[in-house]
Tab-separated table of C-alpha atoms and ligand atoms in Angstrom:
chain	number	residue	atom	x	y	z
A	1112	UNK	CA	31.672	11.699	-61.922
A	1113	UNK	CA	35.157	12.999	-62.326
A	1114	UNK	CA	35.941	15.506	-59.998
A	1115	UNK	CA	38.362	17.676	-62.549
A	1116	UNK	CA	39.325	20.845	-61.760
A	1117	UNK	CA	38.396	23.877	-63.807
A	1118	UNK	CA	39.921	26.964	-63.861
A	1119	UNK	CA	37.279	29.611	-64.264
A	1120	UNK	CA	39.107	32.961	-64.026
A	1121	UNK	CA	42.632	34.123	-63.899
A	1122	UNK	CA	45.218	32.775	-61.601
A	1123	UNK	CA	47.971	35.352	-62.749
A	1124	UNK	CA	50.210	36.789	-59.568
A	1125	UNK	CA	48.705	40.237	-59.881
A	1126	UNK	CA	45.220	39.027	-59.052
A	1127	UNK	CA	45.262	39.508	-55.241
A	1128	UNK	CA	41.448	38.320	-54.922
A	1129	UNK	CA	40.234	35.262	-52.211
A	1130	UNK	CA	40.553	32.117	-54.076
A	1131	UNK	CA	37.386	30.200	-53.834
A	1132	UNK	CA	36.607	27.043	-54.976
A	1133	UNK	CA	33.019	26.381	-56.329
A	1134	UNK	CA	31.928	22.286	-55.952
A	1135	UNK	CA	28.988	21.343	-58.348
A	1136	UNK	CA	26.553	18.807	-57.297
A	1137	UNK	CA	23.255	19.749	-59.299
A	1138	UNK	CA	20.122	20.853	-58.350
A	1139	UNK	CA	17.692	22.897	-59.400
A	1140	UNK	CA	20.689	25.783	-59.540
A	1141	UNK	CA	21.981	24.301	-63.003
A	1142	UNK	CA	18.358	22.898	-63.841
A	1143	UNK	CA	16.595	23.490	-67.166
A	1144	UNK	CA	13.650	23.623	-68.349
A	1145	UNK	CA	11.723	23.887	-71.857
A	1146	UNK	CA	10.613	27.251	-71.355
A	1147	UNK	CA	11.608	29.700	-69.127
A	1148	UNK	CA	7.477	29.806	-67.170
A	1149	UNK	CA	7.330	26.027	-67.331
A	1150	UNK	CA	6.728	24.986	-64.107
A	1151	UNK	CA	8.404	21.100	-64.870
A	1152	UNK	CA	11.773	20.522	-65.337
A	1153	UNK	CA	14.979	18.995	-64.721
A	1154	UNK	CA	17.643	19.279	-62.100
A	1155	UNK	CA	21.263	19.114	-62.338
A	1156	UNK	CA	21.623	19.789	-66.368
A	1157	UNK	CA	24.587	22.792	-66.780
A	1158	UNK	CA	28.027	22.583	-65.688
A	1159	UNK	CA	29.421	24.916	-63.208
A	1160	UNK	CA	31.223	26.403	-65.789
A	1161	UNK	CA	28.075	27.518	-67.529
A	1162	UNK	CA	26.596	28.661	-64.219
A	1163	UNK	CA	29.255	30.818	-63.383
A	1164	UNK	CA	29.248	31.932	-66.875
A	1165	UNK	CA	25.815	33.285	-66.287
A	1166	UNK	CA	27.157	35.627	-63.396
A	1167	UNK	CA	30.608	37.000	-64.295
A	1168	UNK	CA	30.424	39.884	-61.524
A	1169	UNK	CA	31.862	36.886	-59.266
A	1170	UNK	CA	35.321	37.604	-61.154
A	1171	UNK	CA	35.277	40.637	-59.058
A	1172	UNK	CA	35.394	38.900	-55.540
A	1173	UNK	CA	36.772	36.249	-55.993
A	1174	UNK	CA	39.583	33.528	-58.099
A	1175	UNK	CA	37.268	31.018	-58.710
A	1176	UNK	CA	37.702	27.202	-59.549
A	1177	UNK	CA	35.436	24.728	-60.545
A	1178	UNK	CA	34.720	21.367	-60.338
A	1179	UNK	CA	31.680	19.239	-60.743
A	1180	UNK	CA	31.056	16.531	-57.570
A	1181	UNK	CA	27.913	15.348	-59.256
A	1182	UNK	CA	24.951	16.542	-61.841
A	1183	UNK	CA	21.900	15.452	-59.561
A	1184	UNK	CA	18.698	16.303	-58.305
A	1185	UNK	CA	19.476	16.552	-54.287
A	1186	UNK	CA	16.313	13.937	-53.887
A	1187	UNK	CA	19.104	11.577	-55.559
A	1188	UNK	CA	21.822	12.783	-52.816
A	1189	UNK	CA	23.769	9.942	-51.052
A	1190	UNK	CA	26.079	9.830	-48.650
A	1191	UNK	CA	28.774	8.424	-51.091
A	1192	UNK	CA	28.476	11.882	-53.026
A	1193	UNK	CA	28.519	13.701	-49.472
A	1194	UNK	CA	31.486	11.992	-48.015
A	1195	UNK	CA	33.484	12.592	-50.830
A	1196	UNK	CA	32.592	15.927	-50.883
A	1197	UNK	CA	33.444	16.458	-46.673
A	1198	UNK	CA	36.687	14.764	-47.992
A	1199	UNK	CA	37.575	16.622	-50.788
A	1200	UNK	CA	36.584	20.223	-48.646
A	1201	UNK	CA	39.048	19.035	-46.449
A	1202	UNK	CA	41.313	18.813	-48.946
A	1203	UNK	CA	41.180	22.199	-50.535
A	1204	UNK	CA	40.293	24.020	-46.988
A	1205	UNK	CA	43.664	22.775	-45.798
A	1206	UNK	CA	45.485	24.648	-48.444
A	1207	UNK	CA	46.331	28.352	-47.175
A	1208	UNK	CA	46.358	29.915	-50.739
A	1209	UNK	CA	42.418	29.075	-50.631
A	1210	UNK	CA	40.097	31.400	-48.470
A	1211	UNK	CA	36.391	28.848	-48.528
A	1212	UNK	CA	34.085	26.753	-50.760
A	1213	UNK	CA	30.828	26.948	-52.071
A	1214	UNK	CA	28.927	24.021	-52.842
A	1215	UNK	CA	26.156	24.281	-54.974
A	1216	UNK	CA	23.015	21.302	-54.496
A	1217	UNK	CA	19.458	21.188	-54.718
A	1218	UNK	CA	17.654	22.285	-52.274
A	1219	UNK	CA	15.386	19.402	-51.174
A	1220	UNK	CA	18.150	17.793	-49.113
A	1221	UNK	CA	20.106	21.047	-49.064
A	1222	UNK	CA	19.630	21.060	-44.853
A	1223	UNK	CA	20.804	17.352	-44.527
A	1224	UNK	CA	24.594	17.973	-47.010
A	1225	UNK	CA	24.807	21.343	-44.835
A	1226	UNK	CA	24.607	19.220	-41.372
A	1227	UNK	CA	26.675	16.965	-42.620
A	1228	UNK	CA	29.648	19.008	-43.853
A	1229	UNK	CA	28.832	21.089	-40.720
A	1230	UNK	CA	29.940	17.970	-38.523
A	1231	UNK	CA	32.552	16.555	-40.871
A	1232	UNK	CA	34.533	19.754	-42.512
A	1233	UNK	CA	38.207	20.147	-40.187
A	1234	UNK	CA	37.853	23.986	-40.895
A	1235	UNK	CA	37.767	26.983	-39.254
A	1236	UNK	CA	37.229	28.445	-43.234
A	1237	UNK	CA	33.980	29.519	-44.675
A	1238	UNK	CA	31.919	26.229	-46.613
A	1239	UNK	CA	28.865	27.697	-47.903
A	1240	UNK	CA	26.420	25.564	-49.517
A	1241	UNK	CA	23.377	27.273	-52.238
A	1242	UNK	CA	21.036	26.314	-54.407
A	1243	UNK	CA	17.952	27.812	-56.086
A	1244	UNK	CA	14.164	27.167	-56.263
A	1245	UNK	CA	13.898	28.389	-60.038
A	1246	UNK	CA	15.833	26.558	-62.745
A	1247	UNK	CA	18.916	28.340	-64.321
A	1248	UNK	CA	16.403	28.997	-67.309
A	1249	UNK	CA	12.995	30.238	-65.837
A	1250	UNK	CA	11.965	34.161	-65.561
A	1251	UNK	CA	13.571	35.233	-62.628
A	1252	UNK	CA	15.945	32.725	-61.917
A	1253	UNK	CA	17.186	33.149	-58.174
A	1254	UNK	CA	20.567	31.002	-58.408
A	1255	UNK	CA	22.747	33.979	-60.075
A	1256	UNK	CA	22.154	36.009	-57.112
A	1257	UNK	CA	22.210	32.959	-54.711
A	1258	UNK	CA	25.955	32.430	-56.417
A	1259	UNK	CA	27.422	35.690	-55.900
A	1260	UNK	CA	26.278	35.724	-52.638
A	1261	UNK	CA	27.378	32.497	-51.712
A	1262	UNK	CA	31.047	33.346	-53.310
A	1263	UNK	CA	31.156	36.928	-51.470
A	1264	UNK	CA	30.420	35.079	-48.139
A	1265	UNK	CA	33.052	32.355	-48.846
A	1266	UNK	CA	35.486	34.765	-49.941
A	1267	UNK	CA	34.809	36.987	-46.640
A	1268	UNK	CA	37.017	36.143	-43.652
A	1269	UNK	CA	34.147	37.388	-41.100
A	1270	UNK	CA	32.264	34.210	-42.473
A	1271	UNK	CA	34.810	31.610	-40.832
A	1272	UNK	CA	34.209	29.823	-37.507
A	1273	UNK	CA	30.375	29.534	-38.214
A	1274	UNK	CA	30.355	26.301	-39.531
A	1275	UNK	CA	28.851	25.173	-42.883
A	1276	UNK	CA	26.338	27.730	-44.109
A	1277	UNK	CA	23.662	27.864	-46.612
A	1278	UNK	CA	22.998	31.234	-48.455
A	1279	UNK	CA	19.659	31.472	-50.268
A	1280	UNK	CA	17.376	34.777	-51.044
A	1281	UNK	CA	20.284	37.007	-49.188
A	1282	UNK	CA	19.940	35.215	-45.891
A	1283	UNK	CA	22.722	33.680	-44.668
A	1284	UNK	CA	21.834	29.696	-42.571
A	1285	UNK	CA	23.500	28.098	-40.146
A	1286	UNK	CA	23.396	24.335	-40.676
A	1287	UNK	CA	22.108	23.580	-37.213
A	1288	UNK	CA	18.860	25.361	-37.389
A	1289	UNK	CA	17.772	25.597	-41.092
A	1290	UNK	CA	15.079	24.274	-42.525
A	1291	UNK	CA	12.953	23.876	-45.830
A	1292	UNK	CA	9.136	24.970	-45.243
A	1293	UNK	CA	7.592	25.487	-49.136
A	1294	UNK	CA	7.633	23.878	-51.790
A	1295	UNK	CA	8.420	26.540	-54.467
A	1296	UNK	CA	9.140	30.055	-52.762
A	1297	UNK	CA	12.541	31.467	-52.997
A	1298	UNK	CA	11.744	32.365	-50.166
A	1299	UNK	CA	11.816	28.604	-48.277
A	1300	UNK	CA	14.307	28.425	-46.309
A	1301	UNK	CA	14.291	29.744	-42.715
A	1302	UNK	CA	15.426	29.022	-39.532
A	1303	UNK	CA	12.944	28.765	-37.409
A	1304	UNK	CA	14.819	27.574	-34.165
A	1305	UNK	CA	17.687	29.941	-33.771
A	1306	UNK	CA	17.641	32.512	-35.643
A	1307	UNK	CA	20.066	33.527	-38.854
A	1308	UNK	CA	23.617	34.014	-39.028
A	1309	UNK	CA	23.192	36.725	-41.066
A	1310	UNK	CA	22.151	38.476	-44.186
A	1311	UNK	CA	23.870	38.906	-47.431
A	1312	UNK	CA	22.424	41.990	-49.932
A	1313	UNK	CA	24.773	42.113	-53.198
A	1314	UNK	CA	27.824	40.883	-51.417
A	1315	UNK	CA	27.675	42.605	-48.701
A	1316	UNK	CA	27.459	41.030	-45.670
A	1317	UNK	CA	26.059	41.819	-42.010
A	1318	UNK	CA	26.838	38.550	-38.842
A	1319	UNK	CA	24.475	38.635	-35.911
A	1320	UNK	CA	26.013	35.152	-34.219
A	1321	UNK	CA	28.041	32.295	-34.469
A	1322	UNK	CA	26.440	28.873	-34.054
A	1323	UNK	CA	25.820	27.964	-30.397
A	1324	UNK	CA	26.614	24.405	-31.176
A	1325	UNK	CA	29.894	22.373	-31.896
A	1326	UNK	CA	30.842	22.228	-35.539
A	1327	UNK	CA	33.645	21.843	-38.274
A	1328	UNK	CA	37.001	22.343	-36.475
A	1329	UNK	CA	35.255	21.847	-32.886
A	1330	UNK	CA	33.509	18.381	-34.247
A	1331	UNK	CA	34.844	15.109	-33.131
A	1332	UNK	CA	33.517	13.560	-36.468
A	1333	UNK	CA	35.708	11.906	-38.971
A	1334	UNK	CA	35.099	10.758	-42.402
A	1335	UNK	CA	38.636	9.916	-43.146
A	1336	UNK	CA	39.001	6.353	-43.752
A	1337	UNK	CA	35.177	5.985	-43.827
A	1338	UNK	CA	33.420	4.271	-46.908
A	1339	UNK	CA	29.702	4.172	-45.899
A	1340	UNK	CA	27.826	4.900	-42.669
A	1341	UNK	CA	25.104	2.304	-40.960
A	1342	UNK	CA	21.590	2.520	-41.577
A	1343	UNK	CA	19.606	4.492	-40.024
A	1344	UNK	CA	15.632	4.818	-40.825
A	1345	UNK	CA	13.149	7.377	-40.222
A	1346	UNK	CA	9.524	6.711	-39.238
A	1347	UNK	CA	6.548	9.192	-39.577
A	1348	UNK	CA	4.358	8.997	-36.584
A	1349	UNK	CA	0.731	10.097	-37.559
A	1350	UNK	CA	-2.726	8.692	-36.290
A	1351	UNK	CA	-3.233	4.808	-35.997
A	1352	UNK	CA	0.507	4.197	-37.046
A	1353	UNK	CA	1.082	0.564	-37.600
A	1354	UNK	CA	3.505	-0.285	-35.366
A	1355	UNK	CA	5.113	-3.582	-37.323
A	1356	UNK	CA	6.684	-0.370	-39.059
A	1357	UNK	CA	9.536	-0.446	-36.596
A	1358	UNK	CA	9.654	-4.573	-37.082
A	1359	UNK	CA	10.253	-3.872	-40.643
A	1360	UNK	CA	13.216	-1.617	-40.068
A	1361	UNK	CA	15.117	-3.717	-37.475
A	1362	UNK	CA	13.981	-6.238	-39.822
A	1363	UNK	CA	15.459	-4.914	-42.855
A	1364	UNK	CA	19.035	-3.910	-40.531
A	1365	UNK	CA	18.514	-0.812	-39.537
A	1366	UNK	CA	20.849	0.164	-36.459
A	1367	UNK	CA	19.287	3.002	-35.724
A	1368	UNK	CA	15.524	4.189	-36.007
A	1369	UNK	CA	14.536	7.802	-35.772
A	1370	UNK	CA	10.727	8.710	-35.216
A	1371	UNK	CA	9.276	11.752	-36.431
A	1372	UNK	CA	6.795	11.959	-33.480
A	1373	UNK	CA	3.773	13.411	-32.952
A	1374	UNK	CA	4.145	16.952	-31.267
A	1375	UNK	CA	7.259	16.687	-28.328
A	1376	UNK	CA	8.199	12.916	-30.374
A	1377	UNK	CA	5.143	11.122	-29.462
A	1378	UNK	CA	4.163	7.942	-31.214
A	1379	UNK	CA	1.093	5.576	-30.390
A	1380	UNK	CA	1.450	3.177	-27.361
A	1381	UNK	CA	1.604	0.476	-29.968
A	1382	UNK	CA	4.669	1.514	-31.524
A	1383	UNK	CA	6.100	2.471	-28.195
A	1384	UNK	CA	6.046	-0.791	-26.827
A	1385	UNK	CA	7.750	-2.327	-29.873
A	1386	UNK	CA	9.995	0.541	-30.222
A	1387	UNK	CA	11.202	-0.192	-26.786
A	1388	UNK	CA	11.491	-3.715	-27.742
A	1389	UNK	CA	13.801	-3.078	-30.925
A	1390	UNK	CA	15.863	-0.717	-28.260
A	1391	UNK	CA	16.235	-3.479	-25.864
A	1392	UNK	CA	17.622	-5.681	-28.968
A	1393	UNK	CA	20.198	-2.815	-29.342
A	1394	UNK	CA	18.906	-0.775	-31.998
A	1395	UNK	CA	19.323	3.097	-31.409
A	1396	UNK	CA	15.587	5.121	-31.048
A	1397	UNK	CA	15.695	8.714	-31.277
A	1398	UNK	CA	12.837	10.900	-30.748
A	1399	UNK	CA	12.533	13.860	-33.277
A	1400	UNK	CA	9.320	15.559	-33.919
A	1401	UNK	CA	7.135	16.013	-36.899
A	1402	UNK	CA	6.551	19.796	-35.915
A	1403	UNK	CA	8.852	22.232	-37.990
A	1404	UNK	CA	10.345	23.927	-34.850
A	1405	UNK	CA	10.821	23.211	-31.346
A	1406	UNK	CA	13.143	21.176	-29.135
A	1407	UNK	CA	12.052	16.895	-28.075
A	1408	UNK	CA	12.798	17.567	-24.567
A	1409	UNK	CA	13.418	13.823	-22.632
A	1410	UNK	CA	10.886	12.113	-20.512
A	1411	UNK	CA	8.508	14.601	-21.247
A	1412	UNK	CA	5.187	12.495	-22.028
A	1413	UNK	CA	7.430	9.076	-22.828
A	1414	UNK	CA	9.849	7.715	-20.330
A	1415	UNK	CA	12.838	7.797	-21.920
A	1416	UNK	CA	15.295	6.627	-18.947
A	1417	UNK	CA	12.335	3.700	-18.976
A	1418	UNK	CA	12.607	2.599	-22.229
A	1419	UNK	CA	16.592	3.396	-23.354
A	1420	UNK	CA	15.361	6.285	-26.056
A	1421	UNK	CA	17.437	9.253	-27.293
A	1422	UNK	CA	15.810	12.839	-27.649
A	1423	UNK	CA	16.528	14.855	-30.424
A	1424	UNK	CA	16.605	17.959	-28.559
A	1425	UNK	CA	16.853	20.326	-31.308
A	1426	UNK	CA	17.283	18.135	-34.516
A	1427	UNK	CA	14.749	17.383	-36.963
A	1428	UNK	CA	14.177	13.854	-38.034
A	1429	UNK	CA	16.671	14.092	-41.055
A	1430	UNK	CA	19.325	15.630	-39.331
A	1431	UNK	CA	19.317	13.722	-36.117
A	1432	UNK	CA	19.491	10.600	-38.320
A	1433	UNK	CA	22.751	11.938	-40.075
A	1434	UNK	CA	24.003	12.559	-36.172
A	1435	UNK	CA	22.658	9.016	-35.603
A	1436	UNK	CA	24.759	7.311	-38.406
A	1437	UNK	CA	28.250	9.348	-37.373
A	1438	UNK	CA	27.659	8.698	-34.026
A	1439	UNK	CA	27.046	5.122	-34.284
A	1440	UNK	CA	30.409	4.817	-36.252
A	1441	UNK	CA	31.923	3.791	-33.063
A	1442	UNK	CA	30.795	1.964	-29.541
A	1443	UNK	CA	28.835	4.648	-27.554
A	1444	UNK	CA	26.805	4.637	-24.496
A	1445	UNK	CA	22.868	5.753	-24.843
A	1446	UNK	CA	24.408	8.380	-22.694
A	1447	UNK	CA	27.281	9.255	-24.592
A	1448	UNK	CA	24.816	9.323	-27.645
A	1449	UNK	CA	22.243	11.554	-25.876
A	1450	UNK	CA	24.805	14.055	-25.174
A	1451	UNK	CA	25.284	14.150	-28.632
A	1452	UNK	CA	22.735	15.300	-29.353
A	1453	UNK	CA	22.626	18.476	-26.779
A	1454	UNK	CA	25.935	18.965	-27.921
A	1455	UNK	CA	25.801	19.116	-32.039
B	1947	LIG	N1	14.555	18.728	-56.583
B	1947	LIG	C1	15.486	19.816	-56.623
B	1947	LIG	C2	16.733	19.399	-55.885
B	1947	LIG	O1	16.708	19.316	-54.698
B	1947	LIG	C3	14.900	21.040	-56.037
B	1947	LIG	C4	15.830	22.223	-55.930
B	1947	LIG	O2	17.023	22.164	-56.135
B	1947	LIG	O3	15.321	23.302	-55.584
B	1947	LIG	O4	17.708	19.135	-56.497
């Protein structure tokens, strides 16, 4: 899709207000449905235009600009979509007449665009990413709210040097520790790990921290010049888990494999022995856990100096594959790699 820019309010001299730059992606945010307590629908049908027509109190924070990335639902995400969008943040972030971003998206895959950008963006400026869980039509629609939030945090200088942020139901994400836990809430997002960065009531905003992690302008990642990233596959670990699994990804080219253990990244001693295998061949194994919160320490219950495997540490599965795929964008040491991951 075109990425066109529209002007959504006025640009005239006199209008001294943050300029803030909204990129559309889709989602349930500009979603639609038949009726407005229908629970189907579909994600990623209004322009941003239309959604920020639905919340004109945003003309009084901010100069906002438009342009649509992409009209999808997030489960449709790729990383062509998010590189272009780290790219084109970097683009408009390195202009000094514009004070942060918002990106709206869907939330199923919100978590894995916000670690992205959050290891990508060269920024110390505010990139905020929102979304809603009820489509721009249903009773109580949360994305209005979601959007001037999201704009009054981007438009706020105390937002910048936290890395890429998510703002949903007034709480305000850091990309690190944020996570999805129901299905249809508003309330879904939380972050169980480490905590908020803040909260956001109205526009008004309240910091407790700043990440503890590297990010944005302290990352060492670089999509510049980068078309595509390697493969990298995630494997559920659950009871009895057939082990040829892991074949079937080396198989099928994967240069990296991340499990989504059992508990502290456990997996059967079937598919330990051929994970090892695959990670003597050269293929990168991570350990990540299936459990919503809590670090994957290393050679806890598996020996990972033993075998050559990665720990997550603090990343869940779909986020330590997205560290995974940067990192393995250039020759690393297993050790190099592991510190990755205690580092981002
Ligand atoms: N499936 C939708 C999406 O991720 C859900 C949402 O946005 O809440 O795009």
């Amino acid at each position: 899709m075109a990425t066109t820019g529209t002007l959504l309010t006025s640009n005239s001299p006199g209008n001294k207000l943050p300029r803030v730059i909204i990129l559309a992606t889709g989602g349930t945010i500009a979603g639609a449905a038949e009726s407005s307590t229908q629970t189907g629908y579909v994600s990623g049908q209004m322009t941003v235009a239309a959604m920020l027509a639905a919340v004109p109190e945003t003309n009084d924070i901010a100069r906002l600009s438009g342009e649509q990335l992409a009209n999808v639902g997030s489960q449709d995400m790729t990383f062509k979509i998010m590189i272009t969008l780290a790219k084109r943040i970097n683009e408009l972030l390195a202009d000094e007449n514009i004070s942060g971003v918002v990106v709206t998206h869907g939330t199923d895959t919100m978590e894995e665009t916000a670690h992205f950008l959050n290891l990508t963006v060269k920024s110390r400026k505010p990139v905020v990413l929102t979304g809603a869980m009820r489509p721009a039509t249903a009773v109580s629609a949360d994305g209005p709210l979601n959007l001037f939030n999201s704009v009054a945090v981007a438009a706020d200088p105390q937002a910048a040097e936290r890395g890429a942020l998510v703002v949903m139901n007034d709480r305000i994400h850091g990309a690190h520790s944020l996570t999805k836990t129901n299905t249809t809430s508003v309330e879904t997002f939380l972050s169980p790990l480490n905590g908020l960065i803040g909260t956001v009531n109205y526009g008004h905003t309240r910091y407790f921290r700043k990440p503890f992690r590297r990010h944005t302008f302290l990352s060492e990642f670089d999509v510049d010049g980068v078309a595509t990233l390697p493969r990298v596959d995630i494997i559920y670990a659950c009871i009895d888990m057939p082990a040829d699994l892991i074949d079937g990804s080396v198989a099928g080219g994967a240069r990296g494999i991340v499990i989504a253990g059992d508990g502290n990244g456990n997996m059967n001693t079937a598919t330990l022995e051929r994970a090892a295998r695959a990670a003597q061949q050269g293929v990168v194994l991570v350990r990540s856990s299936r459990v919503p919160t809590g670090r994957v320490g290393r050679n806890v219950e598996v020996d990972d100096d033993r075998h050559g495997f990665i720990a997550s540490d603090e990343l869940n599965p779909a986020k330590a594959r997205i560290l995974l795929m940067l990192a393995l964008l250039k020759e690393r040491s297993l050790k190099d790699i592991q510190q990755l991951f205690f580092d981002y």
